[in-house]
mmCIF file with all atom_site columns, C-alpha atoms in Angstrom:
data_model
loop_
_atom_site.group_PDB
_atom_site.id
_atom_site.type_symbol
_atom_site.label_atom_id
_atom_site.label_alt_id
_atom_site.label_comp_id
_atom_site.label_asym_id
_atom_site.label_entity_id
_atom_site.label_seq_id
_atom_site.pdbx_PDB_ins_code
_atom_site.Cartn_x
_atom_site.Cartn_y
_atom_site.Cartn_z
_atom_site.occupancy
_atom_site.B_iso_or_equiv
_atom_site.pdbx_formal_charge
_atom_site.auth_seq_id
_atom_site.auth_comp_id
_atom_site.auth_asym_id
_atom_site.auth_atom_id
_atom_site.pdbx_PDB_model_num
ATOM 1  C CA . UNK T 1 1  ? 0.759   15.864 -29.633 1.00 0.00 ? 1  UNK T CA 1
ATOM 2  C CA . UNK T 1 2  ? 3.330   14.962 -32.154 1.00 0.00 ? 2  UNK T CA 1
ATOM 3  C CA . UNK T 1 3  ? 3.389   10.815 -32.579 1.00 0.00 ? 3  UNK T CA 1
ATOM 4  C CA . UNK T 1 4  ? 5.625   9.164  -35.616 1.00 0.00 ? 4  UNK T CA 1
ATOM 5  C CA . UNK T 1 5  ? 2.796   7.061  -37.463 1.00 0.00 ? 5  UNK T CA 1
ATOM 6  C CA . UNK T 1 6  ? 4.130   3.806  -36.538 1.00 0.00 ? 6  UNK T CA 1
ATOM 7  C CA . UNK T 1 7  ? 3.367   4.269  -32.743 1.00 0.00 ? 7  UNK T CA 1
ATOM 8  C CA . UNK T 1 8  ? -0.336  4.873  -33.804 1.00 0.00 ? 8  UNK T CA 1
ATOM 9  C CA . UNK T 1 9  ? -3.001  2.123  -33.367 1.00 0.00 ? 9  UNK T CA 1
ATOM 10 C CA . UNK T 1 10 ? -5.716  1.275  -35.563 1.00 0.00 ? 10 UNK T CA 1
ATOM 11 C CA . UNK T 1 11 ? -7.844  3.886  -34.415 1.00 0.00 ? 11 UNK T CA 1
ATOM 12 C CA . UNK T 1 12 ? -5.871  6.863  -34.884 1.00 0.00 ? 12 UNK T CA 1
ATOM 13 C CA . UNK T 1 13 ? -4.307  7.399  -31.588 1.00 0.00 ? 13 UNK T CA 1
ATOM 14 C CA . UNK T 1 14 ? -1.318  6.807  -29.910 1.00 0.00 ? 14 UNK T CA 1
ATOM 15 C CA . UNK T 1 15 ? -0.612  3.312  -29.081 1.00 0.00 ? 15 UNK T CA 1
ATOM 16 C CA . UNK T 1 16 ? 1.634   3.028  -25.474 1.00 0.00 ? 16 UNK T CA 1
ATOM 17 C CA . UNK T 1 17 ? 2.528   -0.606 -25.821 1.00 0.00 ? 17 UNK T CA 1
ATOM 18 C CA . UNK T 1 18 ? 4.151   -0.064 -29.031 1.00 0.00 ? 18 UNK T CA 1
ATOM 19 C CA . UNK T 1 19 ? 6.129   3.196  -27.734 1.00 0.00 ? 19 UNK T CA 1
ATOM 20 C CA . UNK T 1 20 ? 7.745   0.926  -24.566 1.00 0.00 ? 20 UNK T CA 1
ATOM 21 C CA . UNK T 1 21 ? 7.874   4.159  -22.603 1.00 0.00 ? 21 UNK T CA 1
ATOM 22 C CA . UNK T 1 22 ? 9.778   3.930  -20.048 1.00 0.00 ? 22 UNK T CA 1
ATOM 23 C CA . UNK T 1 23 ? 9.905   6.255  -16.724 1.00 0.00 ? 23 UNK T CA 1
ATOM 24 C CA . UNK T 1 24 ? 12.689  7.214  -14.282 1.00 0.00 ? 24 UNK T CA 1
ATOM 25 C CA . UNK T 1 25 ? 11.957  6.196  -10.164 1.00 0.00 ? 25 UNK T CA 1
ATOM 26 C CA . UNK T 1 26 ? 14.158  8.308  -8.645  1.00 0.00 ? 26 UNK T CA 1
ATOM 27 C CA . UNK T 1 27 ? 13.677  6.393  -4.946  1.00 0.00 ? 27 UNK T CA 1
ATOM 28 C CA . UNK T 1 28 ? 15.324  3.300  -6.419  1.00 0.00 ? 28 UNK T CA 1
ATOM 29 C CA . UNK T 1 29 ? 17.547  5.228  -9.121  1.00 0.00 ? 29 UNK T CA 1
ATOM 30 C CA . UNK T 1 30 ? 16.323  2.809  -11.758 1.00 0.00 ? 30 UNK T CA 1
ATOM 31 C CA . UNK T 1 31 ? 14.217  2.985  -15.540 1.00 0.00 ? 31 UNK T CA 1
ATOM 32 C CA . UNK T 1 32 ? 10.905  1.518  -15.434 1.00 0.00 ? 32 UNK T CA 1
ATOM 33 C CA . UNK T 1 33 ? 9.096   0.040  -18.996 1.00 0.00 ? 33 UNK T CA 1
ATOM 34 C CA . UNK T 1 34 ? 5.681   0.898  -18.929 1.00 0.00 ? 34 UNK T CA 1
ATOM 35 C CA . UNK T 1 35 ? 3.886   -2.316 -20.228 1.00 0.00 ? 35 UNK T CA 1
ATOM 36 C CA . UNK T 1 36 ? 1.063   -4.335 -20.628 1.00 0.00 ? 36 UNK T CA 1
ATOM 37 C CA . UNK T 1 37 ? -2.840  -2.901 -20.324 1.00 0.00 ? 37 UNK T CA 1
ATOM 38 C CA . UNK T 1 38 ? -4.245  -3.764 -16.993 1.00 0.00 ? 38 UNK T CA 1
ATOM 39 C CA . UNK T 1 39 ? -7.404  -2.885 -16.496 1.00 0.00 ? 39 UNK T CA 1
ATOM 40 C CA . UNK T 1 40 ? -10.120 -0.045 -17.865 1.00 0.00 ? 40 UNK T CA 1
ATOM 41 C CA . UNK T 1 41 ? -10.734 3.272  -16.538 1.00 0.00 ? 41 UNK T CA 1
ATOM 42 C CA . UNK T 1 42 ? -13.715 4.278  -15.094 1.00 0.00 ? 42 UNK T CA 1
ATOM 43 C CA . UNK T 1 43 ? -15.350 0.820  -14.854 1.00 0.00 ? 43 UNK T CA 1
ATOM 44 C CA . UNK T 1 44 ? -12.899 -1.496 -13.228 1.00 0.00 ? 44 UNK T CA 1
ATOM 45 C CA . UNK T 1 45 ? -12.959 0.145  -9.708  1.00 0.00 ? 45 UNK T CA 1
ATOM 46 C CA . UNK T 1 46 ? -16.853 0.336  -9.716  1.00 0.00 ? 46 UNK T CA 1
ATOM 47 C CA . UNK T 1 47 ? -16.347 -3.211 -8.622  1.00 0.00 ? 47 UNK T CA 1
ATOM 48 C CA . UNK T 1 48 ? -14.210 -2.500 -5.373  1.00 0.00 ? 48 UNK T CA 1
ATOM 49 C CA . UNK T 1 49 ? -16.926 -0.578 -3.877  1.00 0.00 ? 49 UNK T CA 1
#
């Protein structure tokens, strides 16, 4: 992918808070902001089972 520098985080890679993304819902006709980091892939739902 192609990603202006300033959206990149320390690491290298793309950095989604600092893009506020946003997405269209097309059941409410409405723009949502993607936001804050919730939990981590992979390891959170180990703890639901």
């Amino acid at each position: 992918i192609l990603v202006d520098e300033k959206y990149l985080a320390e690491d290298g890679n793309p950095d989604m808070e600092k893009m506020e993304l946003i997405v269209f819902d097309p059941i409410h006709h409405s723009y949502i902001q993607l936001g804050e980091k919730v939990g981590n892939a992979f390891s959170d739902g180990k703890a639901l089972k």
